[in-house]
Amino acid sequence: MEAHAEPHALAEQEICGLVKGLATQLEVHVRERAVNLDLTAPQATALRELAGPMTMRDLADRMSCEPSNATFIVDRLERLGLVERRPHPTDRRAKILALTPRGTDVRARLLAMLTENSPVTRLTQEEQRTLRELLLRATGRA
Amino acid sequence: MEAHAEPHALAEQEICGLVKGLATQLEVHVRERAVNLDLTAPQATALRELAGPMTMRDLADRMSCEPSNATFIVDRLERLGLVERRPHPTDRRAKILALTPRGTDVRARLLAMLTENSPVTRLTQEEQRTLRELLLRATGRA
DNA sequence: CGCAGAACGTTATAGCTAGAACTATTCAAG
DNA sequence: CTTGAATAGTTCTAGCTATAACGTTCTGCG
């Protein structure tokens, strides 16, 4: 029987499903808030990650997506007048992303909505700290 | 300053990014193994979740995706001769998904590859148990 | 029984995503 | 200084994904 042969492997598979499940719930949570601002989920996610000026690559890393996808999303945010692409002061290959005044305003309203009823709030502060530690280790960032 | 205004909210945002990051790493891990079997990542994920006969809805739930997407993926798996759609014995709306002999074989080889060097193996058994508990609670399944 | 509401699965559509190929620029080794 | 490798960003394309709408079947309630 499979269950008796590889119990360890089964646990790993379950965790994969749970991680995907939580990621999906978080994306749905973002999407539900984003529509109120006429944004799609990835656009809102990008806006959330733009806590300060950064390059396209930085944004792609923070969103865990490929640079080509960051280009796609920033194109739309720029068209909406929420983000600007500025030249990088020392690296002529790179571009610095900066929020416009409207972008700053929309981002503030977005963050306020995102903090309400997030799936993560099902966990206590202590549990959130533990989860953060485990995710840091699992992703190899710690 | 933002950091002083809402430290709690910032922690939540970091967890969102970490969950997405781990989910992405897990998908990359699946994709890298899947290509050896001429499968795409979602096809391999579906095959992994097909531990036994189940309906389209069950598969969609296990994959955390919409039913329309499950239709898309199962169409391809059926075309590859790995999965069959059979009528449900008591519910004429539903269909039962069953692996073909070749599907069973491919799935076994897939599972063997997936257990090797998964990002989750960066955690100890004990840590994996803790992570599983927290994810169950965060997703509202426990 | 009969009907309203819900559930299962599919289709069509619009939008998101990764990968490969490309240009321009930077970095590192000689 | 110069050349080869690496990096930043974009474009193009194929494929994945969610949503809405639909037909079919089931379920609960009167």
mmCIF file of N, CA, C and O in Angstrom, chain A residues 2 8-9 11-26 48-49 51 62-65 107 111 114-115 118-125 127-132 134-141, chain B residues 2 8-9 11-26 48-49 51 62-64 107 111 114-115 118-125 127-132 134-141:
data_model
loop_
_atom_site.group_PDB
_atom_site.id
_atom_site.type_symbol
_atom_site.label_atom_id
_atom_site.label_comp_id
_atom_site.label_asym_id
_atom_site.label_seq_id
_atom_site.Cartn_x
_atom_site.Cartn_y
_atom_site.Cartn_z
ATOM 1 N N GLU A 2 0.403 2.224 -0.715
ATOM 2 C CA GLU A 2 1.157 3.470 -0.823
ATOM 3 C C GLU A 2 1.385 4.126 0.532
ATOM 4 O O GLU A 2 2.493 4.560 0.841
ATOM 5 N N HIS A 8 6.433 9.405 4.732
ATOM 6 C CA HIS A 8 7.143 10.670 4.658
ATOM 7 C C HIS A 8 6.767 11.413 3.380
ATOM 8 O O HIS A 8 6.486 12.615 3.382
ATOM 9 N N ALA A 9 6.743 10.696 2.272
ATOM 10 C CA ALA A 9 6.413 11.319 0.991
ATOM 11 C C ALA A 9 4.984 11.842 0.987
ATOM 12 O O ALA A 9 4.711 12.918 0.455
ATOM 13 N N ALA A 11 3.281 13.016 3.478
ATOM 14 C CA ALA A 11 3.222 14.256 4.250
ATOM 15 C C ALA A 11 3.695 15.430 3.399
ATOM 16 O O ALA A 11 3.100 16.512 3.427
ATOM 17 N N GLU A 12 4.739 15.206 2.612
ATOM 18 C CA GLU A 12 5.249 16.260 1.742
ATOM 19 C C GLU A 12 4.194 16.681 0.740
ATOM 20 O O GLU A 12 3.992 17.865 0.484
ATOM 21 N N GLN A 13 3.524 15.692 0.152
ATOM 22 C CA GLN A 13 2.490 16.007 -0.836
ATOM 23 C C GLN A 13 1.363 16.815 -0.212
ATOM 24 O O GLN A 13 0.831 17.735 -0.825
ATOM 25 N N GLU A 14 1.001 16.453 1.014
ATOM 26 C CA GLU A 14 -0.077 17.189 1.672
ATOM 27 C C GLU A 14 0.329 18.639 1.884
ATOM 28 O O GLU A 14 -0.477 19.555 1.673
ATOM 29 N N ILE A 15 1.578 18.850 2.293
ATOM 30 C CA ILE A 15 2.052 20.215 2.507
ATOM 31 C C ILE A 15 2.025 21.000 1.203
ATOM 32 O O ILE A 15 1.639 22.175 1.179
ATOM 33 N N CYS A 16 2.412 20.359 0.095
ATOM 34 C CA CYS A 16 2.343 21.031 -1.203
ATOM 35 C C CYS A 16 0.933 21.525 -1.468
ATOM 36 O O CYS A 16 0.729 22.680 -1.868
ATOM 37 N N GLY A 17 -0.043 20.663 -1.252
ATOM 38 C CA GLY A 17 -1.426 21.050 -1.472
ATOM 39 C C GLY A 17 -1.870 22.173 -0.568
ATOM 40 O O GLY A 17 -2.591 23.076 -0.989
ATOM 41 N N LEU A 18 -1.425 22.130 0.677
ATOM 42 C CA LEU A 18 -1.824 23.163 1.632
ATOM 43 C C LEU A 18 -1.208 24.507 1.282
ATOM 44 O O LEU A 18 -1.870 25.551 1.387
ATOM 45 N N VAL A 19 0.054 24.497 0.862
ATOM 46 C CA VAL A 19 0.711 25.749 0.479
ATOM 47 C C VAL A 19 -0.009 26.356 -0.717
ATOM 48 O O VAL A 19 -0.315 27.548 -0.731
ATOM 49 N N LYS A 20 -0.301 25.520 -1.706
ATOM 50 C CA LYS A 20 -1.024 26.008 -2.880
ATOM 51 C C LYS A 20 -2.397 26.537 -2.472
ATOM 52 O O LYS A 20 -2.833 27.582 -2.956
ATOM 53 N N GLY A 21 -3.055 25.822 -1.571
ATOM 54 C CA GLY A 21 -4.370 26.238 -1.117
ATOM 55 C C GLY A 21 -4.339 27.588 -0.432
ATOM 56 O O GLY A 21 -5.173 28.453 -0.704
ATOM 57 N N LEU A 22 -3.353 27.790 0.439
ATOM 58 C CA LEU A 22 -3.264 29.078 1.130
ATOM 59 C C LEU A 22 -2.896 30.185 0.152
ATOM 60 O O LEU A 22 -3.467 31.283 0.212
ATOM 61 N N ALA A 23 -1.991 29.895 -0.769
ATOM 62 C CA ALA A 23 -1.612 30.893 -1.772
ATOM 63 C C ALA A 23 -2.833 31.314 -2.585
ATOM 64 O O ALA A 23 -3.027 32.502 -2.857
ATOM 65 N N THR A 24 -3.657 30.353 -2.949
ATOM 66 C CA THR A 24 -4.867 30.657 -3.716
ATOM 67 C C THR A 24 -5.821 31.512 -2.896
ATOM 68 O O THR A 24 -6.375 32.495 -3.398
ATOM 69 N N GLN A 25 -5.999 31.153 -1.622
ATOM 70 C CA GLN A 25 -6.889 31.944 -0.771
ATOM 71 C C GLN A 25 -6.392 33.378 -0.635
ATOM 72 O O GLN A 25 -7.189 34.329 -0.643
ATOM 73 N N LEU A 26 -5.084 33.540 -0.495
ATOM 74 C CA LEU A 26 -4.528 34.881 -0.361
ATOM 75 C C LEU A 26 -4.745 35.674 -1.643
ATOM 76 O O LEU A 26 -5.043 36.870 -1.604
ATOM 77 N N ARG A 48 1.189 46.474 -3.849
ATOM 78 C CA ARG A 48 1.496 46.149 -2.447
ATOM 79 C C ARG A 48 2.999 46.018 -2.233
ATOM 80 O O ARG A 48 3.532 46.499 -1.234
ATOM 81 N N GLU A 49 3.678 45.387 -3.185
ATOM 82 C CA GLU A 49 5.112 45.155 -3.030
ATOM 83 C C GLU A 49 5.949 46.400 -3.271
ATOM 84 O O GLU A 49 7.107 46.465 -2.876
ATOM 85 N N ALA A 51 6.771 49.044 -1.939
ATOM 86 C CA ALA A 51 6.857 49.805 -0.692
ATOM 87 C C ALA A 51 7.793 50.997 -0.842
ATOM 88 O O ALA A 51 7.753 51.932 -0.051
ATOM 89 N N ARG A 62 10.215 40.085 -5.626
ATOM 90 C CA ARG A 62 9.255 40.201 -4.527
ATOM 91 C C ARG A 62 7.928 39.550 -4.865
ATOM 92 O O ARG A 62 7.219 39.080 -3.972
ATOM 93 N N MET A 63 7.572 39.536 -6.152
ATOM 94 C CA MET A 63 6.319 38.908 -6.566
ATOM 95 C C MET A 63 6.511 37.437 -6.905
ATOM 96 O O MET A 63 5.552 36.748 -7.264
ATOM 97 N N SER A 64 7.746 36.957 -6.839
ATOM 98 C CA SER A 64 8.039 35.567 -7.219
ATOM 99 C C SER A 64 7.522 35.266 -8.618
ATOM 100 O O SER A 64 6.822 34.285 -8.836
ATOM 101 N N CYS A 65 7.859 36.137 -9.555
ATOM 102 C CA CYS A 65 7.482 35.898 -10.945
ATOM 103 C C CYS A 65 8.648 36.248 -11.854
ATOM 104 O O CYS A 65 9.665 36.782 -11.409
ATOM 105 N N ARG A 107 -2.402 52.941 -3.251
ATOM 106 C CA ARG A 107 -1.709 51.910 -2.480
ATOM 107 C C ARG A 107 -2.100 51.966 -1.007
ATOM 108 O O ARG A 107 -2.334 50.932 -0.377
ATOM 109 N N LEU A 111 -3.756 48.864 1.006
ATOM 110 C CA LEU A 111 -3.171 48.234 2.190
ATOM 111 C C LEU A 111 -4.182 48.196 3.333
ATOM 112 O O LEU A 111 -4.272 47.212 4.072
ATOM 113 N N LEU A 114 -6.471 45.377 2.645
ATOM 114 C CA LEU A 114 -5.842 44.053 2.691
ATOM 115 C C LEU A 114 -5.667 43.542 4.116
ATOM 116 O O LEU A 114 -5.664 42.337 4.348
ATOM 117 N N THR A 115 -5.517 44.466 5.055
ATOM 118 C CA THR A 115 -5.277 44.021 6.427
ATOM 119 C C THR A 115 -6.537 43.480 7.085
ATOM 120 O O THR A 115 -6.463 42.833 8.123
ATOM 121 N N SER A 118 -7.790 39.024 6.447
ATOM 122 C CA SER A 118 -6.886 38.166 5.699
ATOM 123 C C SER A 118 -6.941 36.755 6.274
ATOM 124 O O SER A 118 -7.158 36.571 7.470
ATOM 125 N N PRO A 119 -6.775 35.726 5.423
ATOM 126 C CA PRO A 119 -6.749 34.354 5.935
ATOM 127 C C PRO A 119 -5.710 34.173 7.034
ATOM 128 O O PRO A 119 -5.886 33.333 7.928
ATOM 129 N N VAL A 120 -4.652 34.958 6.976
ATOM 130 C CA VAL A 120 -3.577 34.830 7.958
ATOM 131 C C VAL A 120 -4.067 35.197 9.362
ATOM 132 O O VAL A 120 -3.529 34.740 10.362
ATOM 133 N N THR A 121 -5.098 36.011 9.436
ATOM 134 C CA THR A 121 -5.600 36.438 10.748
ATOM 135 C C THR A 121 -6.268 35.289 11.498
ATOM 136 O O THR A 121 -6.644 35.452 12.660
ATOM 137 N N ARG A 122 -6.412 34.136 10.839
ATOM 138 C CA ARG A 122 -6.899 32.958 11.559
ATOM 139 C C ARG A 122 -5.842 32.478 12.559
ATOM 140 O O ARG A 122 -6.147 31.683 13.445
ATOM 141 N N LEU A 123 -4.629 32.952 12.386
ATOM 142 C CA LEU A 123 -3.531 32.551 13.279
ATOM 143 C C LEU A 123 -3.250 33.649 14.296
ATOM 144 O O LEU A 123 -3.421 34.838 13.993
ATOM 145 N N THR A 124 -2.826 33.239 15.472
ATOM 146 C CA THR A 124 -2.411 34.210 16.484
ATOM 147 C C THR A 124 -1.090 34.838 16.069
ATOM 148 O O THR A 124 -0.403 34.352 15.164
ATOM 149 N N GLN A 125 -0.726 35.919 16.755
ATOM 150 C CA GLN A 125 0.546 36.584 16.480
ATOM 151 C C GLN A 125 1.712 35.615 16.627
ATOM 152 O O GLN A 125 2.636 35.608 15.816
ATOM 153 N N GLU A 127 1.619 32.334 16.368
ATOM 154 C CA GLU A 127 1.599 31.361 15.271
ATOM 155 C C GLU A 127 2.134 31.981 13.983
ATOM 156 O O GLU A 127 2.835 31.326 13.213
ATOM 157 N N GLN A 128 1.797 33.240 13.766
ATOM 158 C CA GLN A 128 2.291 33.915 12.560
ATOM 159 C C GLN A 128 3.811 34.004 12.579
ATOM 160 O O GLN A 128 4.462 33.820 11.546
ATOM 161 N N ARG A 129 4.380 34.275 13.759
ATOM 162 C CA ARG A 129 5.843 34.317 13.868
ATOM 163 C C ARG A 129 6.449 32.963 13.526
ATOM 164 O O ARG A 129 7.426 32.881 12.781
ATOM 165 N N THR A 130 5.844 31.903 14.055
ATOM 166 C CA THR A 130 6.349 30.557 13.778
ATOM 167 C C THR A 130 6.241 30.228 12.292
ATOM 168 O O THR A 130 7.181 29.719 11.677
ATOM 169 N N LEU A 131 5.080 30.556 11.718
ATOM 170 C CA LEU A 131 4.876 30.292 10.289
ATOM 171 C C LEU A 131 5.913 31.036 9.460
ATOM 172 O O LEU A 131 6.503 30.476 8.525
ATOM 173 N N ARG A 132 6.156 32.291 9.815
ATOM 174 C CA ARG A 132 7.136 33.090 9.092
ATOM 175 C C ARG A 132 8.507 32.428 9.130
ATOM 176 O O ARG A 132 9.181 32.313 8.094
ATOM 177 N N LEU A 134 9.265 29.248 9.584
ATOM 178 C CA LEU A 134 9.274 28.005 8.812
ATOM 179 C C LEU A 134 9.307 28.292 7.314
ATOM 180 O O LEU A 134 10.005 27.619 6.551
ATOM 181 N N LEU A 135 8.553 29.309 6.885
ATOM 182 C CA LEU A 135 8.532 29.650 5.462
ATOM 183 C C LEU A 135 9.889 30.196 5.021
ATOM 184 O O LEU A 135 10.353 29.902 3.918
ATOM 185 N N LEU A 136 10.513 30.979 5.903
ATOM 186 C CA LEU A 136 11.844 31.493 5.577
ATOM 187 C C LEU A 136 12.820 30.342 5.360
ATOM 188 O O LEU A 136 13.602 30.338 4.412
ATOM 189 N N ARG A 137 12.737 29.345 6.231
ATOM 190 C CA ARG A 137 13.651 28.202 6.105
ATOM 191 C C ARG A 137 13.292 27.343 4.889
ATOM 192 O O ARG A 137 14.171 26.893 4.151
ATOM 193 N N ALA A 138 12.009 27.117 4.670
ATOM 194 C CA ALA A 138 11.588 26.248 3.558
ATOM 195 C C ALA A 138 11.961 26.865 2.214
ATOM 196 O O ALA A 138 12.318 26.161 1.266
ATOM 197 N N THR A 139 11.878 28.198 2.119
ATOM 198 C CA THR A 139 12.201 28.860 0.857
ATOM 199 C C THR A 139 13.702 29.065 0.698
ATOM 200 O O THR A 139 14.150 29.527 -0.352
ATOM 201 N N GLY A 140 14.463 28.715 1.736
ATOM 202 C CA GLY A 140 15.909 28.843 1.654
ATOM 203 C C GLY A 140 16.394 30.261 1.855
ATOM 204 O O GLY A 140 17.531 30.581 1.522
ATOM 205 N N ARG A 141 15.519 31.131 2.383
ATOM 206 C CA ARG A 141 15.923 32.528 2.584
ATOM 207 C C ARG A 141 16.471 32.760 3.990
ATOM 208 O O ARG A 141 16.710 33.899 4.393
ATOM 209 N N GLU B 2 5.704 54.164 7.870
ATOM 210 C CA GLU B 2 4.842 53.013 7.706
ATOM 211 C C GLU B 2 5.168 51.906 8.705
ATOM 212 O O GLU B 2 4.286 51.322 9.312
ATOM 213 N N HIS B 8 1.980 45.074 12.612
ATOM 214 C CA HIS B 8 1.200 43.866 12.451
ATOM 215 C C HIS B 8 0.869 43.621 10.978
ATOM 216 O O HIS B 8 1.010 42.514 10.458
ATOM 217 N N ALA B 9 0.453 44.674 10.300
ATOM 218 C CA ALA B 9 0.096 44.552 8.887
ATOM 219 C C ALA B 9 1.310 44.190 8.041
ATOM 220 O O ALA B 9 1.208 43.395 7.104
ATOM 221 N N ALA B 11 3.873 42.406 8.907
ATOM 222 C CA ALA B 11 4.172 40.991 9.089
ATOM 223 C C ALA B 11 3.262 40.137 8.209
ATOM 224 O O ALA B 11 3.706 39.165 7.596
ATOM 225 N N GLU B 12 2.000 40.514 8.128
ATOM 226 C CA GLU B 12 1.059 39.790 7.275
ATOM 227 C C GLU B 12 1.497 39.837 5.822
ATOM 228 O O GLU B 12 1.470 38.830 5.123
ATOM 229 N N GLN B 13 1.892 41.025 5.374
ATOM 230 C CA GLN B 13 2.338 41.164 3.987
ATOM 231 C C GLN B 13 3.559 40.304 3.709
ATOM 232 O O GLN B 13 3.669 39.693 2.639
ATOM 233 N N GLU B 14 4.467 40.233 4.671
ATOM 234 C CA GLU B 14 5.660 39.412 4.465
ATOM 235 C C GLU B 14 5.272 37.947 4.315
ATOM 236 O O GLU B 14 5.800 37.235 3.463
ATOM 237 N N ILE B 15 4.334 37.502 5.143
ATOM 238 C CA ILE B 15 3.889 36.109 5.060
ATOM 239 C C ILE B 15 3.245 35.834 3.707
ATOM 240 O O ILE B 15 3.479 34.786 3.101
ATOM 241 N N CYS B 16 2.459 36.786 3.200
ATOM 242 C CA CYS B 16 1.867 36.618 1.873
ATOM 243 C C CYS B 16 2.956 36.360 0.835
ATOM 244 O O CYS B 16 2.847 35.439 0.016
ATOM 245 N N GLY B 17 3.989 37.178 0.865
ATOM 246 C CA GLY B 17 5.080 37.017 -0.087
ATOM 247 C C GLY B 17 5.790 35.688 0.071
ATOM 248 O O GLY B 17 6.153 35.047 -0.913
ATOM 249 N N LEU B 18 5.969 35.258 1.320
ATOM 250 C CA LEU B 18 6.665 33.997 1.571
ATOM 251 C C LEU B 18 5.843 32.804 1.090
ATOM 252 O O LEU B 18 6.376 31.857 0.514
ATOM 253 N N VAL B 19 4.536 32.849 1.340
ATOM 254 C CA VAL B 19 3.666 31.755 0.890
ATOM 255 C C VAL B 19 3.708 31.660 -0.631
ATOM 256 O O VAL B 19 3.861 30.580 -1.206
ATOM 257 N N LYS B 20 3.579 32.825 -1.291
ATOM 258 C CA LYS B 20 3.651 32.838 -2.752
ATOM 259 C C LYS B 20 4.999 32.324 -3.225
ATOM 260 O O LYS B 20 5.089 31.558 -4.193
ATOM 261 N N GLY B 21 6.063 32.733 -2.545
ATOM 262 C CA GLY B 21 7.406 32.297 -2.915
ATOM 263 C C GLY B 21 7.570 30.796 -2.805
ATOM 264 O O GLY B 21 8.106 30.153 -3.706
ATOM 265 N N LEU B 22 7.076 30.216 -1.715
ATOM 266 C CA LEU B 22 7.193 28.767 -1.549
ATOM 267 C C LEU B 22 6.335 28.043 -2.566
ATOM 268 O O LEU B 22 6.754 27.042 -3.156
ATOM 269 N N ALA B 23 5.130 28.553 -2.803
ATOM 270 C CA ALA B 23 4.244 27.934 -3.800
ATOM 271 C C ALA B 23 4.921 27.927 -5.168
ATOM 272 O O ALA B 23 4.865 26.935 -5.900
ATOM 273 N N THR B 24 5.579 29.037 -5.512
ATOM 274 C CA THR B 24 6.269 29.119 -6.793
ATOM 275 C C THR B 24 7.417 28.117 -6.856
ATOM 276 O O THR B 24 7.596 27.415 -7.856
ATOM 277 N N GLN B 25 8.189 28.029 -5.771
ATOM 278 C CA GLN B 25 9.299 27.072 -5.746
ATOM 279 C C GLN B 25 8.797 25.642 -5.906
ATOM 280 O O GLN B 25 9.411 24.833 -6.608
ATOM 281 N N LEU B 26 7.679 25.339 -5.264
ATOM 282 C CA LEU B 26 7.131 23.991 -5.363
ATOM 283 C C LEU B 26 6.662 23.703 -6.786
ATOM 284 O O LEU B 26 6.841 22.598 -7.303
ATOM 285 N N ARG B 48 -0.527 13.845 -9.621
ATOM 286 C CA ARG B 48 -0.126 13.635 -8.228
ATOM 287 C C ARG B 48 -1.342 13.546 -7.322
ATOM 288 O O ARG B 48 -1.405 12.695 -6.430
ATOM 289 N N GLU B 49 -2.327 14.402 -7.562
ATOM 290 C CA GLU B 49 -3.505 14.445 -6.696
ATOM 291 C C GLU B 49 -4.463 13.290 -6.952
ATOM 292 O O GLU B 49 -5.317 12.998 -6.124
ATOM 293 N N ALA B 51 -4.819 10.291 -6.394
ATOM 294 C CA ALA B 51 -4.397 9.136 -5.589
ATOM 295 C C ALA B 51 -5.401 7.995 -5.696
ATOM 296 O O ALA B 51 -5.085 6.855 -5.380
ATOM 297 N N ARG B 62 -8.749 19.635 -4.740
ATOM 298 C CA ARG B 62 -7.408 19.222 -4.322
ATOM 299 C C ARG B 62 -6.334 20.073 -4.977
ATOM 300 O O ARG B 62 -5.249 20.257 -4.433
ATOM 301 N N MET B 63 -6.607 20.563 -6.185
ATOM 302 C CA MET B 63 -5.642 21.401 -6.889
ATOM 303 C C MET B 63 -5.837 22.880 -6.568
ATOM 304 O O MET B 63 -5.095 23.726 -7.056
ATOM 305 N N SER B 64 -6.839 23.196 -5.784
ATOM 306 C CA SER B 64 -7.159 24.593 -5.471
ATOM 307 C C SER B 64 -7.332 25.405 -6.746
ATOM 308 O O SER B 64 -6.710 26.474 -6.908
ATOM 309 N N ARG B 107 2.357 7.897 -13.002
ATOM 310 C CA ARG B 107 2.188 8.538 -11.700
ATOM 311 C C ARG B 107 3.212 8.011 -10.694
ATOM 312 O O ARG B 107 3.779 8.781 -9.912
ATOM 313 N N LEU B 111 5.856 10.358 -8.722
ATOM 314 C CA LEU B 111 5.943 10.492 -7.267
ATOM 315 C C LEU B 111 7.363 10.216 -6.783
ATOM 316 O O LEU B 111 7.860 10.888 -5.875
ATOM 317 N N LEU B 114 9.305 13.292 -7.417
ATOM 318 C CA LEU B 114 8.889 14.461 -6.635
ATOM 319 C C LEU B 114 9.430 14.430 -5.210
ATOM 320 O O LEU B 114 9.636 15.478 -4.593
ATOM 321 N N THR B 115 9.647 13.225 -4.674
ATOM 322 C CA THR B 115 10.096 13.141 -3.283
ATOM 323 C C THR B 115 11.555 13.545 -3.136
ATOM 324 O O THR B 115 12.017 13.777 -2.022
ATOM 325 N N SER B 118 12.760 18.042 -2.710
ATOM 326 C CA SER B 118 11.696 19.025 -2.620
ATOM 327 C C SER B 118 12.122 20.147 -1.670
ATOM 328 O O SER B 118 12.879 19.914 -0.736
ATOM 329 N N PRO B 119 11.681 21.385 -1.945
ATOM 330 C CA PRO B 119 12.002 22.491 -1.035
ATOM 331 C C PRO B 119 11.596 22.175 0.404
ATOM 332 O O PRO B 119 12.240 22.654 1.346
ATOM 333 N N VAL B 120 10.575 21.361 0.569
ATOM 334 C CA VAL B 120 10.081 21.047 1.908
ATOM 335 C C VAL B 120 11.122 20.257 2.708
ATOM 336 O O VAL B 120 11.140 20.299 3.938
ATOM 337 N N THR B 121 11.999 19.576 2.016
ATOM 338 C CA THR B 121 13.008 18.772 2.723
ATOM 339 C C THR B 121 14.048 19.643 3.433
ATOM 340 O O THR B 121 14.892 19.118 4.148
ATOM 341 N N ARG B 122 13.956 20.959 3.221
ATOM 342 C CA ARG B 122 14.831 21.853 3.992
ATOM 343 C C ARG B 122 14.411 21.877 5.460
ATOM 344 O O ARG B 122 15.148 22.350 6.316
ATOM 345 N N LEU B 123 13.198 21.373 5.708
ATOM 346 C CA LEU B 123 12.678 21.340 7.080
ATOM 347 C C LEU B 123 12.807 19.940 7.658
ATOM 348 O O LEU B 123 12.728 18.948 6.926
ATOM 349 N N THR B 124 12.980 19.867 8.970
ATOM 350 C CA THR B 124 12.994 18.575 9.647
ATOM 351 C C THR B 124 11.580 18.014 9.699
ATOM 352 O O THR B 124 10.604 18.720 9.424
ATOM 353 N N GLN B 125 11.477 16.738 10.044
ATOM 354 C CA GLN B 125 10.163 16.095 10.171
ATOM 355 C C GLN B 125 9.282 16.858 11.155
ATOM 356 O O GLN B 125 8.092 17.070 10.906
ATOM 357 N N GLU B 127 9.536 20.019 12.040
ATOM 358 C CA GLU B 127 9.143 21.311 11.476
ATOM 359 C C GLU B 127 8.026 21.140 10.447
ATOM 360 O O GLU B 127 7.109 21.961 10.368
ATOM 361 N N GLN B 128 8.107 20.072 9.673
ATOM 362 C CA GLN B 128 7.064 19.817 8.676
ATOM 363 C C GLN B 128 5.710 19.595 9.352
ATOM 364 O O GLN B 128 4.682 20.063 8.870
ATOM 365 N N ARG B 129 5.732 18.882 10.484
ATOM 366 C CA ARG B 129 4.484 18.661 11.214
ATOM 367 C C ARG B 129 3.899 19.990 11.679
ATOM 368 O O ARG B 129 2.704 20.244 11.560
ATOM 369 N N THR B 130 4.772 20.849 12.227
ATOM 370 C CA THR B 130 4.319 22.163 12.690
ATOM 371 C C THR B 130 3.766 22.986 11.529
ATOM 372 O O THR B 130 2.692 23.587 11.640
ATOM 373 N N LEU B 131 4.499 22.991 10.427
ATOM 374 C CA LEU B 131 4.063 23.750 9.251
ATOM 375 C C LEU B 131 2.698 23.252 8.779
ATOM 376 O O LEU B 131 1.794 24.047 8.473
ATOM 377 N N ARG B 132 2.527 21.943 8.749
ATOM 378 C CA ARG B 132 1.255 21.354 8.314
ATOM 379 C C ARG B 132 0.115 21.848 9.200
ATOM 380 O O ARG B 132 -0.944 22.253 8.698
ATOM 381 N N LEU B 134 -0.058 24.598 11.027
ATOM 382 C CA LEU B 134 -0.313 26.022 10.830
ATOM 383 C C LEU B 134 -1.048 26.265 9.517
ATOM 384 O O LEU B 134 -1.966 27.100 9.446
ATOM 385 N N LEU B 135 -0.663 25.537 8.477
ATOM 386 C CA LEU B 135 -1.326 25.709 7.181
ATOM 387 C C LEU B 135 -2.770 25.235 7.249
ATOM 388 O O LEU B 135 -3.663 25.851 6.664
ATOM 389 N N LEU B 136 -3.001 24.150 7.975
ATOM 390 C CA LEU B 136 -4.376 23.663 8.138
ATOM 391 C C LEU B 136 -5.233 24.726 8.808
ATOM 392 O O LEU B 136 -6.368 24.987 8.396
ATOM 393 N N ARG B 137 -4.671 25.360 9.839
ATOM 394 C CA ARG B 137 -5.429 26.398 10.539
ATOM 395 C C ARG B 137 -5.605 27.640 9.672
ATOM 396 O O ARG B 137 -6.690 28.222 9.610
ATOM 397 N N ALA B 138 -4.550 28.062 9.002
ATOM 398 C CA ALA B 138 -4.612 29.282 8.194
ATOM 399 C C ALA B 138 -5.606 29.133 7.049
ATOM 400 O O ALA B 138 -6.298 30.086 6.681
ATOM 401 N N THR B 139 -5.676 27.943 6.471
ATOM 402 C CA THR B 139 -6.601 27.728 5.356
ATOM 403 C C THR B 139 -8.018 27.462 5.839
ATOM 404 O O THR B 139 -8.939 27.337 5.027
ATOM 405 N N GLY B 140 -8.189 27.352 7.159
ATOM 406 C CA GLY B 140 -9.523 27.135 7.696
ATOM 407 C C GLY B 140 -9.985 25.699 7.586
ATOM 408 O O GLY B 140 -11.171 25.413 7.728
ATOM 409 N N ARG B 141 -9.050 24.776 7.340
ATOM 410 C CA ARG B 141 -9.424 23.367 7.206
ATOM 411 C C ARG B 141 -9.269 22.622 8.526
ATOM 412 O O ARG B 141 -9.400 21.410 8.578
#
